[in-house]
mmCIF file of C-alpha atoms and ligand atoms in Angstrom:
data_model
loop_
_atom_site.group_PDB
_atom_site.id
_atom_site.type_symbol
_atom_site.label_atom_id
_atom_site.label_comp_id
_atom_site.label_asym_id
_atom_site.label_seq_id
_atom_site.Cartn_x
_atom_site.Cartn_y
_atom_site.Cartn_z
ATOM 1 C CA MET A 1 -28.842 14.260 7.069
ATOM 2 C CA LYS A 2 -25.161 14.867 6.337
ATOM 3 C CA LYS A 3 -23.047 11.762 5.838
ATOM 4 C CA ASN A 4 -19.677 11.458 7.573
ATOM 5 C CA ILE A 5 -16.651 10.131 5.769
ATOM 6 C CA LEU A 6 -13.577 9.080 7.746
ATOM 7 C CA VAL A 7 -10.208 9.078 5.988
ATOM 8 C CA ILE A 8 -7.395 7.203 7.700
ATOM 9 C CA TYR A 9 -4.019 7.673 6.056
ATOM 10 C CA PHE A 10 -0.271 7.616 6.388
ATOM 11 C CA THR A 11 2.223 9.364 4.144
ATOM 12 C CA GLN A 12 5.910 10.193 4.187
ATOM 13 C CA THR A 13 6.131 12.680 1.324
ATOM 14 C CA GLY A 14 2.511 13.714 0.913
ATOM 15 C CA GLN A 15 1.833 11.618 -2.182
ATOM 16 C CA ALA A 16 -0.944 9.642 -0.453
ATOM 17 C CA ARG A 17 -2.614 12.867 0.631
ATOM 18 C CA LYS A 18 -2.537 14.229 -2.944
ATOM 19 C CA ALA A 19 -4.207 11.051 -4.238
ATOM 20 C CA LEU A 20 -6.782 11.241 -1.449
ATOM 21 C CA ASP A 21 -7.593 14.901 -2.063
ATOM 22 C CA SER A 22 -8.256 14.078 -5.697
ATOM 23 C CA VAL A 23 -10.445 11.012 -5.036
ATOM 24 C CA LEU A 24 -12.314 12.832 -2.286
ATOM 25 C CA ALA A 25 -12.909 16.084 -4.207
ATOM 26 C CA PRO A 26 -16.468 15.023 -5.166
ATOM 27 C CA PHE A 27 -17.167 14.541 -1.428
ATOM 28 C CA THR A 28 -15.490 17.690 -0.136
ATOM 29 C CA ASN A 29 -17.264 19.789 -2.806
ATOM 30 C CA ASN A 30 -20.648 18.356 -1.860
ATOM 31 C CA PRO A 31 -22.538 19.882 1.105
ATOM 32 C CA ASP A 32 -24.136 16.495 1.862
ATOM 33 C CA TYR A 33 -20.820 15.193 3.202
ATOM 34 C CA THR A 34 -18.353 15.984 5.948
ATOM 35 C CA VAL A 35 -14.883 14.546 5.402
ATOM 36 C CA HIS A 36 -12.736 13.861 8.486
ATOM 37 C CA TYR A 37 -9.023 13.297 7.793
ATOM 38 C CA GLU A 38 -7.026 11.290 10.324
ATOM 39 C CA LEU A 39 -3.264 11.192 9.768
ATOM 40 C CA ILE A 40 -1.712 8.164 11.460
ATOM 41 C CA GLU A 41 1.528 9.220 13.126
ATOM 42 C CA PRO A 42 4.010 6.863 14.747
ATOM 43 C CA ALA A 43 5.217 8.070 18.178
ATOM 44 C CA VAL A 44 8.760 7.795 16.801
ATOM 45 C CA PRO A 45 8.573 8.958 13.156
ATOM 46 C CA PHE A 46 10.045 6.776 10.426
ATOM 47 C CA PRO A 47 12.843 8.622 8.620
ATOM 48 C CA HIS A 48 12.633 10.173 5.173
ATOM 49 C CA PRO A 49 15.025 10.063 3.431
ATOM 50 C CA TRP A 50 16.154 6.792 5.003
ATOM 51 C CA LYS A 51 19.750 5.812 5.655
ATOM 52 C CA TYR A 52 20.600 2.600 3.782
ATOM 53 C CA THR A 53 20.765 0.423 6.919
ATOM 54 C CA GLU A 54 17.718 2.113 8.502
ATOM 55 C CA PHE A 55 15.683 1.232 5.410
ATOM 56 C CA PHE A 56 16.601 -2.458 5.343
ATOM 57 C CA ASP A 57 16.530 -2.699 9.136
ATOM 58 C CA ALA A 58 12.812 -1.781 8.958
ATOM 59 C CA PHE A 59 12.176 -4.967 6.953
ATOM 60 C CA PRO A 60 11.834 -7.700 9.634
ATOM 61 C CA GLU A 61 9.310 -5.984 11.915
ATOM 62 C CA ASN A 62 7.316 -4.732 8.938
ATOM 63 C CA VAL A 63 7.044 -8.220 7.417
ATOM 64 C CA GLN A 64 6.328 -9.751 10.822
ATOM 65 C CA ALA A 65 3.518 -7.170 11.289
ATOM 66 C CA ILE A 66 4.762 -6.019 14.680
ATOM 67 C CA PRO A 67 2.823 -2.873 15.623
ATOM 68 C CA CYS A 68 4.647 0.310 16.633
ATOM 69 C CA GLU A 69 3.426 2.924 19.094
ATOM 70 C CA LEU A 70 1.206 5.624 17.547
ATOM 71 C CA LYS A 71 0.345 9.159 18.605
ATOM 72 C CA PRO A 72 -3.224 9.323 19.968
ATOM 73 C CA ILE A 73 -5.967 9.130 17.353
ATOM 74 C CA LYS A 74 -8.166 12.236 17.145
ATOM 75 C CA ALA A 75 -11.193 10.780 15.299
ATOM 76 C CA ASP A 76 -14.534 11.053 17.109
ATOM 77 C CA MET A 77 -15.018 7.526 18.450
ATOM 78 C CA ASN A 78 -18.754 8.107 18.948
ATOM 79 C CA LEU A 79 -19.520 9.242 15.421
ATOM 80 C CA ASN A 80 -21.155 6.606 13.238
ATOM 81 C CA TYR A 81 -19.150 7.107 10.031
ATOM 82 C CA ASP A 82 -20.940 6.160 6.810
ATOM 83 C CA LEU A 83 -17.820 5.248 4.849
ATOM 84 C CA VAL A 84 -14.124 4.860 5.685
ATOM 85 C CA PHE A 85 -11.153 5.344 3.351
ATOM 86 C CA ILE A 86 -7.790 3.860 4.287
ATOM 87 C CA ALA A 87 -4.822 5.161 2.285
ATOM 88 C CA TYR A 88 -1.571 3.289 2.740
ATOM 89 C CA GLN A 89 1.690 2.150 1.135
ATOM 90 C CA PRO A 90 3.017 -1.396 0.908
ATOM 91 C CA TRP A 91 6.369 -1.723 2.623
ATOM 92 C CA PHE A 92 8.265 -4.899 1.681
ATOM 93 C CA LEU A 93 5.043 -6.433 0.268
ATOM 94 C CA SER A 94 3.228 -5.924 3.580
ATOM 95 C CA ILE A 95 1.042 -3.142 4.982
ATOM 96 C CA CYS A 96 3.314 -0.281 6.123
ATOM 97 C CA ARG A 97 3.788 -0.472 9.873
ATOM 98 C CA PRO A 98 1.973 2.744 10.864
ATOM 99 C CA ILE A 99 -1.274 1.639 9.179
ATOM 100 C CA LEU A 100 -0.848 -1.946 10.386
ATOM 101 C CA SER A 101 -0.477 -0.546 13.918
ATOM 102 C CA PHE A 102 -3.739 1.345 13.555
ATOM 103 C CA LEU A 103 -5.547 -1.719 12.169
ATOM 104 C CA VAL A 104 -4.688 -3.839 15.217
ATOM 105 C CA SER A 105 -5.598 -1.084 17.711
ATOM 106 C CA PRO A 106 -8.788 -1.130 19.823
ATOM 107 C CA GLN A 107 -9.811 2.156 18.100
ATOM 108 C CA ALA A 108 -9.788 0.444 14.702
ATOM 109 C CA LYS A 109 -12.173 -2.192 16.013
ATOM 110 C CA GLN A 110 -14.549 0.493 17.208
ATOM 111 C CA LEU A 111 -14.278 2.775 14.169
ATOM 112 C CA LEU A 112 -14.353 0.114 11.447
ATOM 113 C CA LYS A 113 -16.765 -2.521 12.752
ATOM 114 C CA GLY A 114 -19.564 -3.052 10.219
ATOM 115 C CA LYS A 115 -18.339 -0.159 8.045
ATOM 116 C CA PRO A 116 -17.793 -0.140 4.281
ATOM 117 C CA VAL A 117 -14.095 0.524 3.624
ATOM 118 C CA ILE A 118 -12.310 1.684 0.472
ATOM 119 C CA THR A 119 -8.534 1.290 0.302
ATOM 120 C CA ILE A 120 -6.302 3.640 -1.650
ATOM 121 C CA ILE A 121 -2.776 2.425 -2.280
ATOM 122 C CA ASN A 122 0.084 4.581 -3.515
ATOM 123 C CA CYS A 123 3.323 2.760 -4.193
ATOM 124 C CA ARG A 124 6.050 1.861 -6.662
ATOM 125 C CA ASN A 125 4.186 -1.031 -8.320
ATOM 126 C CA MET A 126 3.952 -4.048 -5.973
ATOM 127 C CA TRP A 127 0.786 -4.014 -3.891
ATOM 128 C CA LEU A 128 -0.973 -7.364 -4.389
ATOM 129 C CA ASN A 129 0.276 -9.145 -1.276
ATOM 130 C CA ALA A 130 -0.025 -6.134 0.999
ATOM 131 C CA GLN A 131 -3.654 -5.882 -0.070
ATOM 132 C CA GLU A 132 -4.220 -9.575 0.728
ATOM 133 C CA LYS A 133 -3.002 -8.791 4.253
ATOM 134 C CA MET A 134 -5.291 -5.747 4.313
ATOM 135 C CA LYS A 135 -8.264 -7.972 3.392
ATOM 136 C CA ARG A 136 -7.432 -10.214 6.370
ATOM 137 C CA ARG A 137 -7.036 -7.289 8.811
ATOM 138 C CA LEU A 138 -10.351 -5.769 7.732
ATOM 139 C CA LEU A 139 -12.116 -9.098 8.243
ATOM 140 C CA ASP A 140 -10.551 -9.251 11.726
ATOM 141 C CA VAL A 141 -12.300 -5.984 12.683
ATOM 142 C CA ASP A 142 -15.579 -6.922 10.928
ATOM 143 C CA ALA A 143 -15.215 -4.208 8.307
ATOM 144 C CA LYS A 144 -16.420 -4.693 4.729
ATOM 145 C CA LEU A 145 -13.892 -3.960 1.992
ATOM 146 C CA VAL A 146 -15.983 -2.573 -0.879
ATOM 147 C CA GLY A 147 -13.394 -0.919 -3.105
ATOM 148 C CA ASN A 148 -9.712 -0.589 -3.874
ATOM 149 C CA ILE A 149 -7.837 1.969 -5.985
ATOM 150 C CA THR A 150 -4.124 1.904 -6.775
ATOM 151 C CA PHE A 151 -1.809 4.751 -7.754
ATOM 152 C CA VAL A 152 1.518 3.419 -9.044
ATOM 153 C CA ASP A 153 4.686 4.481 -10.816
ATOM 154 C CA HIS A 154 4.246 3.316 -14.432
ATOM 155 C CA SER A 155 7.961 3.040 -15.282
ATOM 156 C CA ALA A 156 9.442 -0.365 -16.121
ATOM 157 C CA ASN A 157 10.223 -2.385 -12.988
ATOM 158 C CA LEU A 158 14.006 -1.993 -13.150
ATOM 159 C CA ILE A 159 13.804 1.733 -13.826
ATOM 160 C CA SER A 160 11.518 2.345 -10.843
ATOM 161 C CA LEU A 161 13.748 0.106 -8.699
ATOM 162 C CA VAL A 162 16.543 2.647 -9.245
ATOM 163 C CA THR A 163 14.347 5.726 -8.912
ATOM 164 C CA VAL A 164 12.513 4.542 -5.781
ATOM 165 C CA LEU A 165 15.840 3.843 -4.059
ATOM 166 C CA ALA A 166 17.104 7.313 -5.048
ATOM 167 C CA HIS A 167 13.822 8.735 -3.729
ATOM 168 C CA VAL A 168 13.682 6.945 -0.365
ATOM 169 C CA LEU A 169 17.447 6.860 0.325
ATOM 170 C CA LYS A 170 18.548 10.193 -1.133
ATOM 171 C CA GLY A 171 15.297 12.149 -1.083
ATOM 172 C CA GLU A 172 15.573 12.626 -4.867
ATOM 173 C CA LYS A 173 12.530 14.607 -6.028
ATOM 174 C CA GLY A 174 13.412 15.120 -9.676
ATOM 175 C CA ARG A 175 15.148 13.100 -12.408
ATOM 176 C CA TYR A 176 17.863 11.017 -10.729
ATOM 177 C CA LEU A 177 21.270 11.745 -12.381
ATOM 178 C CA GLY A 178 19.356 13.775 -14.951
ATOM 179 C CA ILE A 179 18.615 10.626 -16.984
ATOM 180 C CA PHE A 180 16.037 8.638 -15.012
ATOM 181 C CA PRO A 181 12.354 9.604 -14.982
ATOM 182 C CA LYS A 182 10.979 11.270 -11.849
ATOM 183 C CA TYR A 183 9.871 8.675 -9.276
ATOM 184 C CA GLY A 184 6.243 8.396 -8.278
ATOM 185 C CA VAL A 185 2.649 8.626 -9.376
ATOM 186 C CA ASN A 186 2.218 11.051 -12.264
ATOM 187 C CA GLU A 187 0.068 14.171 -11.944
ATOM 188 C CA LYS A 188 -2.388 12.992 -14.621
ATOM 189 C CA ASP A 189 -3.159 9.845 -12.622
ATOM 190 C CA ILE A 190 -3.583 11.893 -9.449
ATOM 191 C CA ALA A 191 -5.996 14.290 -11.210
ATOM 192 C CA ASN A 192 -7.937 11.303 -12.584
ATOM 193 C CA GLY A 193 -8.687 10.302 -8.976
ATOM 194 C CA GLN A 194 -11.815 12.492 -9.094
ATOM 195 C CA GLU A 195 -13.375 10.149 -11.644
ATOM 196 C CA PHE A 196 -13.168 7.357 -9.056
ATOM 197 C CA GLY A 197 -14.562 9.746 -6.462
ATOM 198 C CA LYS A 198 -17.647 10.483 -8.562
ATOM 199 C CA ILE A 199 -18.403 6.762 -8.842
ATOM 200 C CA ILE A 200 -17.948 6.325 -5.084
ATOM 201 C CA VAL A 201 -20.296 9.239 -4.283
ATOM 202 C CA ALA A 202 -23.056 7.585 -6.335
ATOM 203 C CA HIS A 203 -22.656 4.348 -4.332
ATOM 204 C CA THR A 204 -22.494 6.189 -1.008
ATOM 205 C CA GLN A 205 -25.833 7.812 -1.780
ATOM 206 C CA THR A 206 -27.540 4.433 -2.212
ATOM 207 C CA ASN A 207 -25.321 2.557 0.273
ATOM 208 C CA ASN A 208 -25.170 -0.225 -2.310
ATOM 209 C CA TRP A 209 -21.601 -1.337 -2.945
ATOM 210 C CA GLU A 210 -22.320 -4.346 -5.129
ATOM 211 C CA SER A 211 -20.898 -3.166 -8.461
ATOM 212 C CA LEU A 212 -18.490 -0.507 -7.138
ATOM 213 C CA GLN A 213 -15.203 -2.338 -7.802
ATOM 214 C CA LYS A 214 -16.283 -3.348 -11.326
ATOM 215 C CA GLU A 215 -17.102 0.281 -12.144
ATOM 216 C CA LEU A 216 -13.801 1.455 -10.660
ATOM 217 C CA ASN A 217 -11.937 -1.214 -12.627
ATOM 218 C CA ALA A 218 -13.585 -0.056 -15.855
ATOM 219 C CA LYS A 219 -11.974 3.364 -15.199
ATOM 220 C CA GLY A 220 -8.544 1.788 -14.603
ATOM 221 C CA ALA A 221 -8.525 1.737 -10.796
ATOM 222 C CA LEU A 222 -6.225 -1.293 -10.464
ATOM 223 C CA ASP A 223 -2.758 -1.720 -11.930
ATOM 224 C CA ILE A 224 -2.082 -5.470 -12.161
ATOM 225 C CA ARG A 225 0.984 -6.596 -14.121
ATOM 226 C CA GLY A 226 1.578 -10.283 -14.825
ATOM 227 C CA ASN A 227 5.363 -10.135 -14.374
ATOM 228 C CA LEU A 228 5.054 -8.419 -10.997
ATOM 229 C CA MET A 229 2.383 -10.873 -9.868
ATOM 230 C CA LEU A 230 4.879 -13.731 -10.371
ATOM 231 C CA MET A 231 7.714 -11.791 -8.758
ATOM 232 C CA GLU A 232 5.688 -10.780 -5.707
ATOM 233 C CA GLY A 233 4.670 -14.402 -5.180
ATOM 234 C CA ARG A 234 8.353 -15.382 -4.817
ATOM 235 C CA GLY A 235 9.138 -12.467 -2.521
ATOM 236 C CA ASN A 236 6.112 -13.001 -0.356
ATOM 237 C CA ALA A 237 7.093 -16.650 0.265
ATOM 238 C CA LEU A 238 10.745 -15.841 1.045
ATOM 239 C CA PHE A 239 10.442 -12.591 3.006
ATOM 240 C CA PRO A 240 9.140 -14.085 6.294
ATOM 241 C CA LEU A 241 12.044 -16.565 6.319
ATOM 242 C CA TYR A 242 14.621 -13.829 5.881
ATOM 243 C CA ALA A 243 12.834 -11.551 8.364
ATOM 244 C CA ASN A 244 13.118 -14.311 11.000
ATOM 245 C CA TYR A 245 16.757 -14.878 10.102
ATOM 246 C CA ILE A 246 17.527 -11.197 10.781
ATOM 247 C CA SER A 247 15.406 -10.766 13.891
ATOM 248 C CA LYS A 248 16.876 -13.879 15.521
ATOM 249 C CA ARG A 249 20.125 -11.904 15.790
ATOM 250 C CA GLY A 250 18.676 -8.859 17.552
ATOM 251 C CA THR A 251 15.962 -6.253 17.869
ATOM 252 C CA ALA A 252 15.323 -3.301 15.513
ATOM 253 C CA GLY A 253 18.369 -1.089 15.131
ATOM 254 C CA SER A 254 20.663 -3.378 17.143
ATOM 255 C CA LYS A 255 24.315 -3.811 16.191
ATOM 256 C CA GLN A 256 24.089 -7.606 16.466
ATOM 257 C CA ARG A 257 21.910 -7.945 13.403
ATOM 258 C CA ARG A 258 23.571 -5.297 11.256
ATOM 259 C CA THR A 259 25.578 -7.743 9.130
ATOM 260 C CA ARG A 260 22.454 -9.697 8.235
ATOM 261 C CA VAL A 261 20.610 -6.454 7.450
ATOM 262 C CA ARG A 262 23.464 -5.343 5.184
ATOM 263 C CA ILE A 263 23.473 -8.678 3.352
ATOM 264 C CA PHE A 264 19.748 -8.307 2.780
ATOM 265 C CA GLY A 265 20.338 -4.768 1.489
ATOM 266 C CA ILE A 266 22.585 -6.222 -1.209
ATOM 267 C CA VAL A 267 20.682 -9.445 -1.913
ATOM 268 C CA LEU A 268 17.239 -7.859 -2.418
ATOM 269 C CA PRO A 269 18.099 -5.305 -5.142
ATOM 270 C CA THR A 270 20.432 -7.847 -6.815
ATOM 271 C CA ALA A 271 17.722 -10.514 -6.837
ATOM 272 C CA ILE A 272 15.225 -8.067 -8.367
ATOM 273 C CA LEU A 273 17.822 -7.053 -10.939
ATOM 274 C CA ILE A 274 18.529 -10.645 -11.970
ATOM 275 C CA LEU A 275 15.027 -12.062 -11.666
ATOM 276 C CA SER A 276 13.149 -9.196 -13.272
ATOM 277 C CA PRO A 277 14.057 -10.001 -16.919
ATOM 278 C CA VAL A 278 13.614 -13.776 -16.366
ATOM 279 C CA ILE A 279 10.218 -13.300 -14.768
ATOM 280 C CA THR A 280 9.123 -10.860 -17.467
ATOM 281 C CA ILE A 281 9.816 -13.573 -20.067
ATOM 282 C CA LEU A 282 7.968 -16.164 -17.956
ATOM 283 C CA SER A 283 5.018 -13.827 -17.553
ATOM 284 C CA ARG A 284 4.802 -13.437 -21.346
ATOM 285 C CA LEU A 285 4.730 -17.235 -21.661
ATOM 286 C CA ALA A 286 2.328 -17.828 -18.784
ATOM 287 C CA PRO A 287 -0.792 -16.644 -20.642
ATOM 288 C CA LEU A 288 0.127 -19.126 -23.396
ATOM 289 C CA LEU A 289 1.176 -22.065 -21.179
ATOM 290 C CA ALA A 290 -1.315 -21.690 -18.342
ATOM 291 C CA ALA A 291 -3.878 -19.256 -19.694
ATOM 292 C CA GLY A 292 -6.703 -20.347 -17.365
ATOM 293 C CA LYS A 293 -4.658 -20.112 -14.166
ATOM 294 C CA PHE A 294 -3.124 -16.765 -15.108
ATOM 295 C CA LYS A 295 -6.503 -15.224 -15.958
ATOM 296 C CA LYS A 296 -8.006 -16.593 -12.741
ATOM 297 C CA GLN A 297 -5.229 -15.026 -10.665
ATOM 298 C CA ILE A 298 -5.728 -11.619 -12.287
ATOM 299 C CA ALA A 299 -9.496 -11.883 -11.760
ATOM 300 C CA TYR A 300 -8.898 -12.759 -8.105
ATOM 301 C CA TYR A 301 -6.704 -9.713 -7.436
ATOM 302 C CA SER A 302 -9.276 -7.506 -9.200
ATOM 303 C CA GLN A 303 -11.879 -8.072 -6.489
ATOM 304 C CA ASN A 304 -12.094 -7.656 -2.719
ATOM 305 C CA ALA A 305 -12.933 -11.064 -1.227
ATOM 306 C CA LEU A 306 -10.190 -13.053 0.540
ATOM 307 C CA LYS A 307 -9.304 -16.584 -0.637
ATOM 308 C CA LYS A 308 -10.584 -19.238 1.752
HETATM 309 C C1 FMN B 401 10.357 0.846 3.760
HETATM 310 C C2 FMN B 401 9.717 0.932 2.401
HETATM 311 C C3 FMN B 401 9.341 -0.223 1.749
HETATM 312 C C4 FMN B 401 8.701 -0.161 0.506
HETATM 313 N N1 FMN B 401 8.221 -1.309 -0.076
HETATM 314 C C5 FMN B 401 7.459 -1.215 -1.212
HETATM 315 C C6 FMN B 401 6.786 -2.371 -1.752
HETATM 316 O O1 FMN B 401 6.824 -3.464 -1.203
HETATM 317 N N2 FMN B 401 6.088 -2.214 -2.916
HETATM 318 C C7 FMN B 401 5.999 -1.012 -3.561
HETATM 319 O O2 FMN B 401 5.379 -0.950 -4.616
HETATM 320 N N3 FMN B 401 6.583 0.101 -3.051
HETATM 321 C C8 FMN B 401 7.293 0.023 -1.897
HETATM 322 N N4 FMN B 401 7.857 1.146 -1.348
HETATM 323 C C9 FMN B 401 7.667 2.435 -2.038
HETATM 324 C C10 FMN B 401 6.574 3.237 -1.371
HETATM 325 O O3 FMN B 401 5.332 2.594 -1.530
HETATM 326 C C11 FMN B 401 6.597 4.615 -1.966
HETATM 327 O O4 FMN B 401 7.734 5.207 -1.445
HETATM 328 C C12 FMN B 401 5.361 5.430 -1.769
HETATM 329 O O5 FMN B 401 4.948 5.802 -3.054
HETATM 330 C C13 FMN B 401 5.578 6.671 -0.952
HETATM 331 O O6 FMN B 401 4.343 7.270 -0.668
HETATM 332 P P1 FMN B 401 4.214 8.417 0.442
HETATM 333 O O7 FMN B 401 5.151 9.483 0.017
HETATM 334 O O8 FMN B 401 2.779 8.843 0.392
HETATM 335 O O9 FMN B 401 4.599 7.837 1.762
HETATM 336 C C14 FMN B 401 8.512 1.103 -0.114
HETATM 337 C C15 FMN B 401 8.934 2.273 0.540
HETATM 338 C C16 FMN B 401 9.502 2.200 1.794
HETATM 339 C C17 FMN B 401 9.886 3.480 2.465
#
């Protein structure tokens, strides 16, 4: 009997879809499988490119995981899917709001309950904490996270900080100012997605997910950088405090909170700019000063269980 694969995804520029098409090629080219794509669409679309204040104004509700209204989901609620892919982007170290909104919907409970799930993340480079939140949300709907694959921009952190801002705020598609590298996941990495897909097909055939993540990791499925792990930890602790500070002043888009949003829009890039070199030095020392702890943390983020 044919197996049914459900693919839930959100994308602003199509990058997530490109990564998905590559990973899923071994499924779509195989007559044993039917692949059902489900694009998650907010009722009021998020902008792209974003205006500066729009971008930073999206921060509080995204960090506070407040769902937004979605267009109706078209997936067949009565079909017993064999495997579900969820492709998403981290926004401010949290699950982007459209996918978060799907995950807390009654449809997600019905579609994902008891199902093996594979997450596919496409982002700049910081995904660890968003994925921790994803692990929690999947447990909440009784789904089983069996695999994770990341597609990132490989430029140095400060370079991609500039290029991602040019990309999301100015819609820059090429080399910003002619000197910076093009923002985003490179074509070679996208094409390599099929190699992950082949491994996943083999596990889908046996419905045994035990060693899937280890096999994916051996092919380079996860990009974990020590310096970013330390940096994300700081951000993840501070973001909820600042999100509350902004939202106390007013609701999304309101004039009353604009000053606080603007301050955040200056403080965040400046903090990354200043902290990035310091944290890079610390991360070089960490394996020497606290080798055990550092290794343990990397091992933890390389697997799919959630810390107790
Ligand atoms: C509001 C917003 C917040 C973002 N926050 C993060 C983040 O926390 N970590 C990260 O690595 N990238 C972050 N990004 C970059 C996106 O992950 C990146 O734009 C993504 O590659 C776009 O994929 P898409 O075109 O498929 O939507 C953010 C982008 C937006 C628009």
